[in-house]
Tab-separated table of N, CA and C in Angstrom:
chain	number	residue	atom	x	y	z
V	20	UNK	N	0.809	-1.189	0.000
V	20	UNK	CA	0.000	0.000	0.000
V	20	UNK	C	0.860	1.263	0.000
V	21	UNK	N	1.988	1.413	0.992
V	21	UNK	CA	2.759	2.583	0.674
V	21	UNK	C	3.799	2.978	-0.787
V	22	UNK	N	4.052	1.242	-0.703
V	22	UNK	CA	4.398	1.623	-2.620
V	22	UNK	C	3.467	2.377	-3.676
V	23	UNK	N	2.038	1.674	-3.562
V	23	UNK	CA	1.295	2.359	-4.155
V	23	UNK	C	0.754	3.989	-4.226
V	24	UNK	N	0.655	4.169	-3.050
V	24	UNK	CA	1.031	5.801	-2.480
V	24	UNK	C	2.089	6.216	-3.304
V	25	UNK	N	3.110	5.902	-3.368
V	25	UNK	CA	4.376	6.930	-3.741
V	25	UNK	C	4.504	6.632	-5.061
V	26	UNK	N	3.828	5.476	-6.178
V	26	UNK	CA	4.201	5.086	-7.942
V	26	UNK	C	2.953	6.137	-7.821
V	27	UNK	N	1.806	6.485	-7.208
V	27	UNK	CA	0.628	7.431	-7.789
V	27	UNK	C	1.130	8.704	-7.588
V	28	UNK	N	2.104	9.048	-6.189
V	28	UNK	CA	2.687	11.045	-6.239
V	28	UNK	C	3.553	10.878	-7.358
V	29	UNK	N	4.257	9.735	-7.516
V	29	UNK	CA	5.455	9.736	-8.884
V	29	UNK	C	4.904	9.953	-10.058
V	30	UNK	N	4.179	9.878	-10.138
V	30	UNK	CA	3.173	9.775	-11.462
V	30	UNK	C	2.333	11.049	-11.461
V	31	UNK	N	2.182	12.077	-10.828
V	31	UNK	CA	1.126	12.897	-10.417
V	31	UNK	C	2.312	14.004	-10.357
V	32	UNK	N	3.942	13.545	-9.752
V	32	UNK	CA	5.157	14.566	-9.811
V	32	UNK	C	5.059	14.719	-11.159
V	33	UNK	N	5.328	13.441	-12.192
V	33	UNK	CA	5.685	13.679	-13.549
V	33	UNK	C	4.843	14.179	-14.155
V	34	UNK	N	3.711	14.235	-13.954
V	34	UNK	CA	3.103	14.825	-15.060
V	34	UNK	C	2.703	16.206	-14.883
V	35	UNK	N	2.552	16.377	-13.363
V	35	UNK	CA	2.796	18.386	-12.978
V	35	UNK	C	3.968	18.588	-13.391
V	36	UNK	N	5.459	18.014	-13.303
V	36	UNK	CA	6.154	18.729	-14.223
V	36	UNK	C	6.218	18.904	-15.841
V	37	UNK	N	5.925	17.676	-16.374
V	37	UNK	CA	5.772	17.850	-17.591
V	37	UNK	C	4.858	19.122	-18.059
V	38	UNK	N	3.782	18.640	-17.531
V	38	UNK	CA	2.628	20.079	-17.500
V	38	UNK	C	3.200	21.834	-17.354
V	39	UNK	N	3.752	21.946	-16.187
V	39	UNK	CA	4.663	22.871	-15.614
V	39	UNK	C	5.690	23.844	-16.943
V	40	UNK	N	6.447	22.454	-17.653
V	40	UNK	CA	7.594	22.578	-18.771
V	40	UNK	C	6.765	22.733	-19.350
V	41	UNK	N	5.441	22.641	-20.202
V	41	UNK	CA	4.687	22.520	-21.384
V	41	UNK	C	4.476	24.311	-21.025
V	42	UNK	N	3.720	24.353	-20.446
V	42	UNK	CA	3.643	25.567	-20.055
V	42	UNK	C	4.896	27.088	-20.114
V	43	UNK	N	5.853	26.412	-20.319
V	43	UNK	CA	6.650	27.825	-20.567
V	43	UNK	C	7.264	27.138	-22.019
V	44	UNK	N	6.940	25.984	-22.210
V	44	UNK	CA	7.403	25.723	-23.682
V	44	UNK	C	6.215	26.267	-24.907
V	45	UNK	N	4.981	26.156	-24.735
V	45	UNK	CA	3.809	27.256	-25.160
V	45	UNK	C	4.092	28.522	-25.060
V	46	UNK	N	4.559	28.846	-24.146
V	46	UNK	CA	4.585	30.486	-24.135
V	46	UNK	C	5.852	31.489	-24.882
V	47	UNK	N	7.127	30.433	-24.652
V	47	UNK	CA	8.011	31.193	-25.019
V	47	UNK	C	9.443	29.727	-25.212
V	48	UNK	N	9.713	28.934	-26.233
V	48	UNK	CA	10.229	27.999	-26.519
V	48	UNK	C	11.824	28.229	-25.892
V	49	UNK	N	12.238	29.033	-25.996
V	49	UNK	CA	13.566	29.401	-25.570
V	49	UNK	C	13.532	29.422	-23.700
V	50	UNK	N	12.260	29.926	-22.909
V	50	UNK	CA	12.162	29.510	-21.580
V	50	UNK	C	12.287	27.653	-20.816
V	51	UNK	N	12.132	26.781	-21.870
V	51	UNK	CA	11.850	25.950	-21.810
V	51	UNK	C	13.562	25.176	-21.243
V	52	UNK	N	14.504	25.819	-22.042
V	52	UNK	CA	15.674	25.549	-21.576
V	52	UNK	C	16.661	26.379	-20.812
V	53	UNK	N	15.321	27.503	-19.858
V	53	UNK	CA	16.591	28.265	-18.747
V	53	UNK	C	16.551	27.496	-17.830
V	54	UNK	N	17.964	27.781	-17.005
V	54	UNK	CA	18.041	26.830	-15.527
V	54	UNK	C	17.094	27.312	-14.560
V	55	UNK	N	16.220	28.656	-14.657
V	55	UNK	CA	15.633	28.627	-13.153
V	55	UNK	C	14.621	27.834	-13.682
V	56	UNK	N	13.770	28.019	-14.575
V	56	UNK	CA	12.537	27.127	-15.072
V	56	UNK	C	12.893	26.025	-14.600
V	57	UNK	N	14.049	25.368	-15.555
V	57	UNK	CA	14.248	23.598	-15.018
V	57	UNK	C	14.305	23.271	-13.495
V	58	UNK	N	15.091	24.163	-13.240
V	58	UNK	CA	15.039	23.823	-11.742
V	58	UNK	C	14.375	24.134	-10.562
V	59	UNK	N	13.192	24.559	-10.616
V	59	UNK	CA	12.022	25.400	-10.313
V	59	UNK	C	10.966	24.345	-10.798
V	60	UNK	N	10.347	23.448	-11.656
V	60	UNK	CA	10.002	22.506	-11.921
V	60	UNK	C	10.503	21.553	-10.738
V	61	UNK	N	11.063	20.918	-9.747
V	61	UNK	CA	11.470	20.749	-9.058
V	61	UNK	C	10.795	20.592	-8.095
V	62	UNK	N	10.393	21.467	-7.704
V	62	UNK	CA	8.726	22.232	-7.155
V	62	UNK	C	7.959	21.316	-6.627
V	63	UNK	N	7.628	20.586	-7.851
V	63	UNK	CA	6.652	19.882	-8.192
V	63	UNK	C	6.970	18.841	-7.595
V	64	UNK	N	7.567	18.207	-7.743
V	64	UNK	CA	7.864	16.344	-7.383
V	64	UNK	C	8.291	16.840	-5.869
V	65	UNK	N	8.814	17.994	-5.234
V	65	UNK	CA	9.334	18.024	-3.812
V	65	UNK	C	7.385	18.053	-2.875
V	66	UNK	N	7.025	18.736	-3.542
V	66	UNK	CA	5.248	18.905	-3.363
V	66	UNK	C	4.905	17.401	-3.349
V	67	UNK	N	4.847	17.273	-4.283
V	67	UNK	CA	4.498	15.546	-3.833
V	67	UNK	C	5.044	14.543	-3.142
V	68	UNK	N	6.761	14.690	-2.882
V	68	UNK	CA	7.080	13.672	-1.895
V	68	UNK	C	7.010	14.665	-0.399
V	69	UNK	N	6.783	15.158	-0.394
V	69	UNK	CA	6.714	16.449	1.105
V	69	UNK	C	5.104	15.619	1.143
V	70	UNK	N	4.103	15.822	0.849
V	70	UNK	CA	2.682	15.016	0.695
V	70	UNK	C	2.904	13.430	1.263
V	71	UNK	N	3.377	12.692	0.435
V	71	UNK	CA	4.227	11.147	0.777
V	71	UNK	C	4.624	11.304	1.965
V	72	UNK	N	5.421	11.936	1.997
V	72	UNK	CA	5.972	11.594	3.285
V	72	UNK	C	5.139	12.194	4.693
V	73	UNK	N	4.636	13.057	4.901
V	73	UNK	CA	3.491	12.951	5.673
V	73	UNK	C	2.290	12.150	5.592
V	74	UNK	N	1.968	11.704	4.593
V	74	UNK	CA	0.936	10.506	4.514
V	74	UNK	C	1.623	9.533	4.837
V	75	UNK	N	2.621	9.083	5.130
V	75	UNK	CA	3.601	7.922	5.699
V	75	UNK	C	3.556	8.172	7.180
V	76	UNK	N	4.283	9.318	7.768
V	76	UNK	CA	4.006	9.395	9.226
V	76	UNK	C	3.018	9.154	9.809
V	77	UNK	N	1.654	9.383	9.319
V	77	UNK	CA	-0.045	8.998	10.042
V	77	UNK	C	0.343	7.454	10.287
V	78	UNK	N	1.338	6.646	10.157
V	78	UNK	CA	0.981	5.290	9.740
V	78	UNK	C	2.045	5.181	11.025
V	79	UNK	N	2.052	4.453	12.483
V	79	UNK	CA	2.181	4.035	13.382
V	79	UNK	C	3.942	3.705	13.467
V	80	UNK	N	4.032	2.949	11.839
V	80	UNK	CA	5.175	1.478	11.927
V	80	UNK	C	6.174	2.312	10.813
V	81	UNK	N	6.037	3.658	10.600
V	81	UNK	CA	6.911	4.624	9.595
V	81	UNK	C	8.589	4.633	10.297
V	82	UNK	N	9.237	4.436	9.766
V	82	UNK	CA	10.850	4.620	9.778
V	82	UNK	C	11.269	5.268	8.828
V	83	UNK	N	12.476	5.911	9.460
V	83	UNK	CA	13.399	6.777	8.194
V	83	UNK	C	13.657	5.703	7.021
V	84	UNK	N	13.983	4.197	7.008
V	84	UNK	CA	14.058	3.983	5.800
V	84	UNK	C	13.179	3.736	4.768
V	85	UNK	N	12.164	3.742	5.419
V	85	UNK	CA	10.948	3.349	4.732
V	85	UNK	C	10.377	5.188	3.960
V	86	UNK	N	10.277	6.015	5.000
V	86	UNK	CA	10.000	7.052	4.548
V	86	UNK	C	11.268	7.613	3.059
V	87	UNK	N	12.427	7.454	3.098
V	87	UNK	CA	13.322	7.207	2.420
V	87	UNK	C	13.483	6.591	0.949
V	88	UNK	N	12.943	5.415	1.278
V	88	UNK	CA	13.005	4.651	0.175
V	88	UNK	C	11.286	4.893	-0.892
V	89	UNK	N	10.366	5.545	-0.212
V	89	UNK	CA	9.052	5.606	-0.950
V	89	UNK	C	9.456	7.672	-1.490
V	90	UNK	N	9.761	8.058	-0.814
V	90	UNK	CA	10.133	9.559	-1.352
V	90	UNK	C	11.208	9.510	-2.764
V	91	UNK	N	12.526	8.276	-2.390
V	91	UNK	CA	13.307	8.196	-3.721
V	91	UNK	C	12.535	7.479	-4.316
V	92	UNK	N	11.488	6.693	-4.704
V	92	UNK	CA	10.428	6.223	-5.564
V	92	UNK	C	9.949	7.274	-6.369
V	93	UNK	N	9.309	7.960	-5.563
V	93	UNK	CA	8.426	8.906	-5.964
V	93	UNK	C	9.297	10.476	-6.864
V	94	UNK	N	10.381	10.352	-6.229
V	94	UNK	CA	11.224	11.100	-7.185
V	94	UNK	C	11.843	10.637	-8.471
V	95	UNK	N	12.249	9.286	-8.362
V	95	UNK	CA	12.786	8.217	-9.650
V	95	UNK	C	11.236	7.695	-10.633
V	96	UNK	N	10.117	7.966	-10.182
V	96	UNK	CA	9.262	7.965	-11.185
V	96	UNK	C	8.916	9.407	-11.755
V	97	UNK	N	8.652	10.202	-11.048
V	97	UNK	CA	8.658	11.462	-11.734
V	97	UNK	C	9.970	11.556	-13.107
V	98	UNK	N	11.143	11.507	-12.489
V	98	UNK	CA	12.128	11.546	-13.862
V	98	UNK	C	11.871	10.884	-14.942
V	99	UNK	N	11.734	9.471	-14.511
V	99	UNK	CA	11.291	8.608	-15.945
V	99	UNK	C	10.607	9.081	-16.455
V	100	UNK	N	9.723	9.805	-16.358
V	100	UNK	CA	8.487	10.302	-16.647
V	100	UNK	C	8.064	11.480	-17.339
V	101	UNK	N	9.575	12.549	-17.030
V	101	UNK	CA	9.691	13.823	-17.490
V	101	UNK	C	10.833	13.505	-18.742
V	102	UNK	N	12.142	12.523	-18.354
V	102	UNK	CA	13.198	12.164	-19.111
V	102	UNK	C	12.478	11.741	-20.669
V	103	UNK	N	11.476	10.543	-20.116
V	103	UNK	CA	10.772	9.755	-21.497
V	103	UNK	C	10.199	10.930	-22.622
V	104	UNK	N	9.327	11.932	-21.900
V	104	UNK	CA	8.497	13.116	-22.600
V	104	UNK	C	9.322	13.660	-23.182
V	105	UNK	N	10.908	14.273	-22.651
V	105	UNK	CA	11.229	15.045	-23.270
V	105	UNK	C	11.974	14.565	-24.332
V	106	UNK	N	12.529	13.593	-24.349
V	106	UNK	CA	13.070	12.575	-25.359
V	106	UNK	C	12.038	12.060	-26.640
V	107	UNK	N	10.776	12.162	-26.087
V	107	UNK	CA	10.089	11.829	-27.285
V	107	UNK	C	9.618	13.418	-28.070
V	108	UNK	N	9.587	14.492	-26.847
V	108	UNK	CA	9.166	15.770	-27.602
V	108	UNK	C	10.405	16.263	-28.364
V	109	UNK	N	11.827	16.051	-28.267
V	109	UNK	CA	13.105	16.468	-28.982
V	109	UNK	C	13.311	15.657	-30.074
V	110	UNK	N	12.838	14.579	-30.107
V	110	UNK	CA	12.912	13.238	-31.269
V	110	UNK	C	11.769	13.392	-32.330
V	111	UNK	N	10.393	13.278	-31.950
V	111	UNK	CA	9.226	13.246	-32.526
V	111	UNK	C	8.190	14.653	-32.535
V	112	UNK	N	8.268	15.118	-31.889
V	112	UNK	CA	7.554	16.038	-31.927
V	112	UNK	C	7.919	17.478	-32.554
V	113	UNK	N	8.852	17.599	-32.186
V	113	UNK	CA	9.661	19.412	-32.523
V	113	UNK	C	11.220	19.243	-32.176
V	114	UNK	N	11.501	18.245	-33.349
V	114	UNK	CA	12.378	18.363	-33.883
V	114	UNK	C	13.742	19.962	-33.308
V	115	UNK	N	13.262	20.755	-34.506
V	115	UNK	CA	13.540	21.662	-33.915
V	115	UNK	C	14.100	22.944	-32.847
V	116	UNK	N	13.425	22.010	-31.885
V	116	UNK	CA	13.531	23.074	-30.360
V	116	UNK	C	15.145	22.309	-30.105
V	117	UNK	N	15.732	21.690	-30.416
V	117	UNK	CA	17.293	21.527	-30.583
V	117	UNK	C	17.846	22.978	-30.964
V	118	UNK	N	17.525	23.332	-32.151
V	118	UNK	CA	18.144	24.660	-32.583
V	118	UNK	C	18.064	25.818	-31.057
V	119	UNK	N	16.577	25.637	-30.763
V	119	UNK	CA	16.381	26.752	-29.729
V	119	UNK	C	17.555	27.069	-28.856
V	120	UNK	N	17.484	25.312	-28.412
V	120	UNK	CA	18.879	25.244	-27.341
V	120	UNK	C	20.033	25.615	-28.001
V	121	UNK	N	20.222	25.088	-29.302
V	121	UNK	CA	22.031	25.619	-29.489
V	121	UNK	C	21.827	27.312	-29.784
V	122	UNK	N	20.574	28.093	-29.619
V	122	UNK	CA	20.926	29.114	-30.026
V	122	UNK	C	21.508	29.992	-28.776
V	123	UNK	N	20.421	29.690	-27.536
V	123	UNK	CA	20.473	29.499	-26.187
V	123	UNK	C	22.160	29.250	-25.461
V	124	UNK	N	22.548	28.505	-25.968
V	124	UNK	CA	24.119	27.560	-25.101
V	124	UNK	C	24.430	29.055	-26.335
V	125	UNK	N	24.696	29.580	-27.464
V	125	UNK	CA	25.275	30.030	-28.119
V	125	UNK	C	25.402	32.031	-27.123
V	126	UNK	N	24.477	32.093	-26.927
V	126	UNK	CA	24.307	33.694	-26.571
V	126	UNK	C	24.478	33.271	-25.209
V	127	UNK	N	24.934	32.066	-24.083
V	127	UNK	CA	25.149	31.822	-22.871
V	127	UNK	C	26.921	32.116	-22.969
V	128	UNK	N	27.226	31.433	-24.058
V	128	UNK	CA	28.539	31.276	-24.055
V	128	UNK	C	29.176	32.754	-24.229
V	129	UNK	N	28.608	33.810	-25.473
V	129	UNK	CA	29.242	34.777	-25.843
V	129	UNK	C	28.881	35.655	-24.707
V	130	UNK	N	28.386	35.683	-23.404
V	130	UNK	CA	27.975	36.362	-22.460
V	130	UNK	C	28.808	35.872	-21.331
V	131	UNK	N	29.382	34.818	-21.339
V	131	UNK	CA	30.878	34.285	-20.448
V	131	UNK	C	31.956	34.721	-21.300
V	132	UNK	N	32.087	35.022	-22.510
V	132	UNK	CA	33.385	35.664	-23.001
V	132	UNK	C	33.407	37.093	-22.944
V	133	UNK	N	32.301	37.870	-23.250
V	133	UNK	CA	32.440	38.917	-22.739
V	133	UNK	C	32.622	39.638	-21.401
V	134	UNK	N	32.349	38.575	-20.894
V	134	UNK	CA	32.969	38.824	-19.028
V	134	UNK	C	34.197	38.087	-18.670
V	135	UNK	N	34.863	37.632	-19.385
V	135	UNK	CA	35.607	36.934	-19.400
V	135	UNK	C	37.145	38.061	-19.573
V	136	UNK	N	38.203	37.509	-18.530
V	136	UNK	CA	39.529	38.733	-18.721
V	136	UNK	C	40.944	37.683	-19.315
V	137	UNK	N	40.540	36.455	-19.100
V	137	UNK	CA	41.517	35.358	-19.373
V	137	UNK	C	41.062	35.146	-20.536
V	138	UNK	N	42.240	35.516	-21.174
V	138	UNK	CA	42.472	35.181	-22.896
V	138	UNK	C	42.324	34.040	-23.270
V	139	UNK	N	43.145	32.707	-22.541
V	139	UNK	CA	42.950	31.362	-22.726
V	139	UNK	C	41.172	30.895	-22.724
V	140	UNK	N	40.831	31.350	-21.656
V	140	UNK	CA	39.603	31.408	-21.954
V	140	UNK	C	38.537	31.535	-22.647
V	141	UNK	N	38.927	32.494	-23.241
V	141	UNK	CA	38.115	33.367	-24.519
V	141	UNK	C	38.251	33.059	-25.435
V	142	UNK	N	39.580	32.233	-25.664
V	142	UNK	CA	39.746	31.179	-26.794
V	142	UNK	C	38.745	30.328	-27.033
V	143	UNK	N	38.950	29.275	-25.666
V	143	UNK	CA	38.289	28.128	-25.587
V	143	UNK	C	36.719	28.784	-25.893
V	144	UNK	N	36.221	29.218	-25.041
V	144	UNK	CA	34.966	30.240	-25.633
V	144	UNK	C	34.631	30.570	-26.692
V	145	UNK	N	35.489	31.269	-28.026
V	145	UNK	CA	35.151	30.924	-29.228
V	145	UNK	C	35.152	29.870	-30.109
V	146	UNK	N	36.467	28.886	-29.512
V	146	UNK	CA	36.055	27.483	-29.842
V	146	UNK	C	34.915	27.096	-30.159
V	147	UNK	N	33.974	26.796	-28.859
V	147	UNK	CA	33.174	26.326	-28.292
V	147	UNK	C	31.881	27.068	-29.122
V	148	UNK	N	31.801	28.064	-29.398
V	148	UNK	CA	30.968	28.662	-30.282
V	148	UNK	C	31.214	28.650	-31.855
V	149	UNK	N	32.417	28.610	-32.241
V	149	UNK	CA	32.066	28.114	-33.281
V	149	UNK	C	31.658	26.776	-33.755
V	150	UNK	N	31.890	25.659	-32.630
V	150	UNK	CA	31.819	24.467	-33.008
V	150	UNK	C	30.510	24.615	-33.209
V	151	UNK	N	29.639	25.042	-32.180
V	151	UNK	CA	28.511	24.868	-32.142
V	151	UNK	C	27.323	25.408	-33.236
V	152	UNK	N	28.021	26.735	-33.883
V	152	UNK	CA	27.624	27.177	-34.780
V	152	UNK	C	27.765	26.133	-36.512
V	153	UNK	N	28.613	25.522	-36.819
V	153	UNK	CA	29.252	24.526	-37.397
V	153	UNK	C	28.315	23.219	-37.174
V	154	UNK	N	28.341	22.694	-36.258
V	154	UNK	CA	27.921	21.140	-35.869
V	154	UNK	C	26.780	21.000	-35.282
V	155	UNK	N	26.146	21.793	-34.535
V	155	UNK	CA	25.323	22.036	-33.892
V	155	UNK	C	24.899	21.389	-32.639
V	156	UNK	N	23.758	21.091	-32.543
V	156	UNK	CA	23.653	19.538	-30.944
V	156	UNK	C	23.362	18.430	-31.929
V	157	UNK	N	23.981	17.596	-31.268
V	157	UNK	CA	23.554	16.097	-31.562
V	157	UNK	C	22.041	16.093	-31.048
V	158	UNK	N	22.024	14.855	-32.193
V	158	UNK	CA	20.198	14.666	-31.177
V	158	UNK	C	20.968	13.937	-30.257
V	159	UNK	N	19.245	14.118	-29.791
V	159	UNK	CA	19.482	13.218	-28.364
V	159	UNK	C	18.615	11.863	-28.162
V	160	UNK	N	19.600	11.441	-28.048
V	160	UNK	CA	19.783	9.786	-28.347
V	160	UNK	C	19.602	9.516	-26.704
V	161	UNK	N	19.147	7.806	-27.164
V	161	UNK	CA	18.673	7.482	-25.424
V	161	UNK	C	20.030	7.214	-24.085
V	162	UNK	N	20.971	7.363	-24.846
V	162	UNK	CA	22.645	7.483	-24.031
V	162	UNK	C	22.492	8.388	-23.363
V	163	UNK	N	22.078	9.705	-23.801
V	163	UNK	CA	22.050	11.061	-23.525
V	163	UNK	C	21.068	10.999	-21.911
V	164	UNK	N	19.758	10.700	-22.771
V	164	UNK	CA	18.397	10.665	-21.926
V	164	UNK	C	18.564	10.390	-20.281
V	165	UNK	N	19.526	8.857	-20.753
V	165	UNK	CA	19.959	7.809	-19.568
V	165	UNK	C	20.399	8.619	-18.722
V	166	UNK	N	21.378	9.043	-19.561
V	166	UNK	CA	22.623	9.657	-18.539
V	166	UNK	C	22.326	11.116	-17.590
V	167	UNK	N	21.560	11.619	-18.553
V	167	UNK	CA	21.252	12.750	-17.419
V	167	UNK	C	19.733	12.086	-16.690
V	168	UNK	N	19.588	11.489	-16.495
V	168	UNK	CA	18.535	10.559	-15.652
V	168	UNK	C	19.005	10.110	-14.321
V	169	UNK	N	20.517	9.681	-14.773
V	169	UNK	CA	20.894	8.730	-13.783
V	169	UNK	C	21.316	10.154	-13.041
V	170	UNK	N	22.102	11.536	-13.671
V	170	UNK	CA	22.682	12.708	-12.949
V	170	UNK	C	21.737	12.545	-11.981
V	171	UNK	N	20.382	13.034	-12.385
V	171	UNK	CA	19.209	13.649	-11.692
V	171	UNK	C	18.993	12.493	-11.169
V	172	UNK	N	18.935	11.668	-11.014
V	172	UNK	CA	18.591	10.729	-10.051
V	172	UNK	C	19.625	10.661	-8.786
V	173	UNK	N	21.269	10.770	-9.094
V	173	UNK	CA	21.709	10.902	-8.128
V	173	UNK	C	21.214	12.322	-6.746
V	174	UNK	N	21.489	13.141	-7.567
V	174	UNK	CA	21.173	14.517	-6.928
V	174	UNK	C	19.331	14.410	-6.395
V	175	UNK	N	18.541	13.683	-7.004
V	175	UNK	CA	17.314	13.095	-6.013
V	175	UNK	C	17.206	12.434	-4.929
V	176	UNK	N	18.798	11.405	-4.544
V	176	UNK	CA	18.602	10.690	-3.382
V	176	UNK	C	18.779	12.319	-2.429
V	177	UNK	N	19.702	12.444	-3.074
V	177	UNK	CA	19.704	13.408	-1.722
V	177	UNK	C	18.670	14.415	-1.901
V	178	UNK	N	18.315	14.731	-2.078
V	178	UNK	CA	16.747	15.669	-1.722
V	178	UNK	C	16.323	14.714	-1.417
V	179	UNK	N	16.314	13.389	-1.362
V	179	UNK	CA	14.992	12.702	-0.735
V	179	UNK	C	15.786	12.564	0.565
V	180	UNK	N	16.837	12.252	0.887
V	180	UNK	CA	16.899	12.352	2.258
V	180	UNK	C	17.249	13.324	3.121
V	181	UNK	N	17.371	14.637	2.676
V	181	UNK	CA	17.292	15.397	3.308
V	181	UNK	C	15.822	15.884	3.835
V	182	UNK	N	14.730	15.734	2.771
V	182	UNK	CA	13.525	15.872	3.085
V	182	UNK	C	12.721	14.927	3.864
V	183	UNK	N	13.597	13.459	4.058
V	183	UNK	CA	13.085	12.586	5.069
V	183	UNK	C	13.830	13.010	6.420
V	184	UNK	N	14.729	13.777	6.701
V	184	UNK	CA	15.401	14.425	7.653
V	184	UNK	C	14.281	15.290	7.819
V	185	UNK	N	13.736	16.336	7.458
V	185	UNK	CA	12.978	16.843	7.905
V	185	UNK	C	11.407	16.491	8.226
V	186	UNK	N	11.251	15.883	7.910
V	186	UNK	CA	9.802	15.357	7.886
V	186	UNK	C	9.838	14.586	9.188
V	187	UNK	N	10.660	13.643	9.237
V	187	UNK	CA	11.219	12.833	10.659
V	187	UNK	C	11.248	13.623	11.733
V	188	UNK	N	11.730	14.977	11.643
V	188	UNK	CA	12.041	15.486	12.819
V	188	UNK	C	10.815	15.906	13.222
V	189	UNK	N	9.485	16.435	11.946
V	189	UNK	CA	8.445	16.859	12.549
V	189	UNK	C	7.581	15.985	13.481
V	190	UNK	N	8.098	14.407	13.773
V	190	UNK	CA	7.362	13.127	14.190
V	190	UNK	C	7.477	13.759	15.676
């Protein structure tokens, strides 16, 4: 039963974020790939295991590992969930919104060289922009997908146990 609790907030994380991302990807395609958006989306799945995990404490026989292990659930389904969408919206759907991003990484980069006082730097910096101008992004292939899955999944245990640290203490 508490598994089931936390695959339904995982599922209810992923799709308020997906929802969340759709929402500034409608409005303005280039918002879709700033870091506060992405990481502000975030939001969402902490809302739902913060939920989890107080619906776990009402329950008599709750332990930190248990509270623990249903919060990193509920965060490792949300990703699958947002990872899969966006992999199928960069592949199948809008193509495209690749360019957005390399135009994005392109005016990120020339905005670190212009603040930039180290020459070596500013090299590598135009490097890096012309490649990109030249070659552009690779798609993104399910290597890619994985891999920043597994990132975000690492950096989820720990929000999940820091947020079972707190939730615990409210017992």
């Amino acid at each position: 039963m508490k598994m089931n609790l936390s695959l339904r907030l995982g599922i209810a994380a992923g799709v308020g974020t997906i929802l969340f991302m759709m929402t500034f990807y409608i409005f303005r395609k280039a918002l879709f790939f700033d870091t506060y958006v992405y990481y502000s989306s975030l939001s969402v799945t902490i809302v739902c295991m913060w939920i989890g995990g107080n619906r776990l404490l009402e329950k008599p026989d709750t332990s930190f590992p248990l509270v623990l292990k249903n919060l990193f659930l509920i965060f490792i389904v949300s990703e699958i969930l947002y990872f899969g969408w966006y992999y199928y919206l960069v592949n199948y759907l809008d193509k495209p919104l690749l360019d957005v991003q390399k135009m994005q990484m392109i005016k990120y980069l020339q905005d670190l060289k212009i603040k930039t006082t180290d020459i070596t730097e500013a090299q590598q910096l135009t490097q890096s922009i012309q490649e990109l101008e030249v070659k552009g992004l690779p798609e993104v292939g399910i290597k890619s997908v994985l891999l920043q899955l597994g990132r975000g999944i690492i950096g989820g245990f720990v929000l999940s146990y820091l947020l079972t640290l707190v939730i615990m203490r409210r017992r």
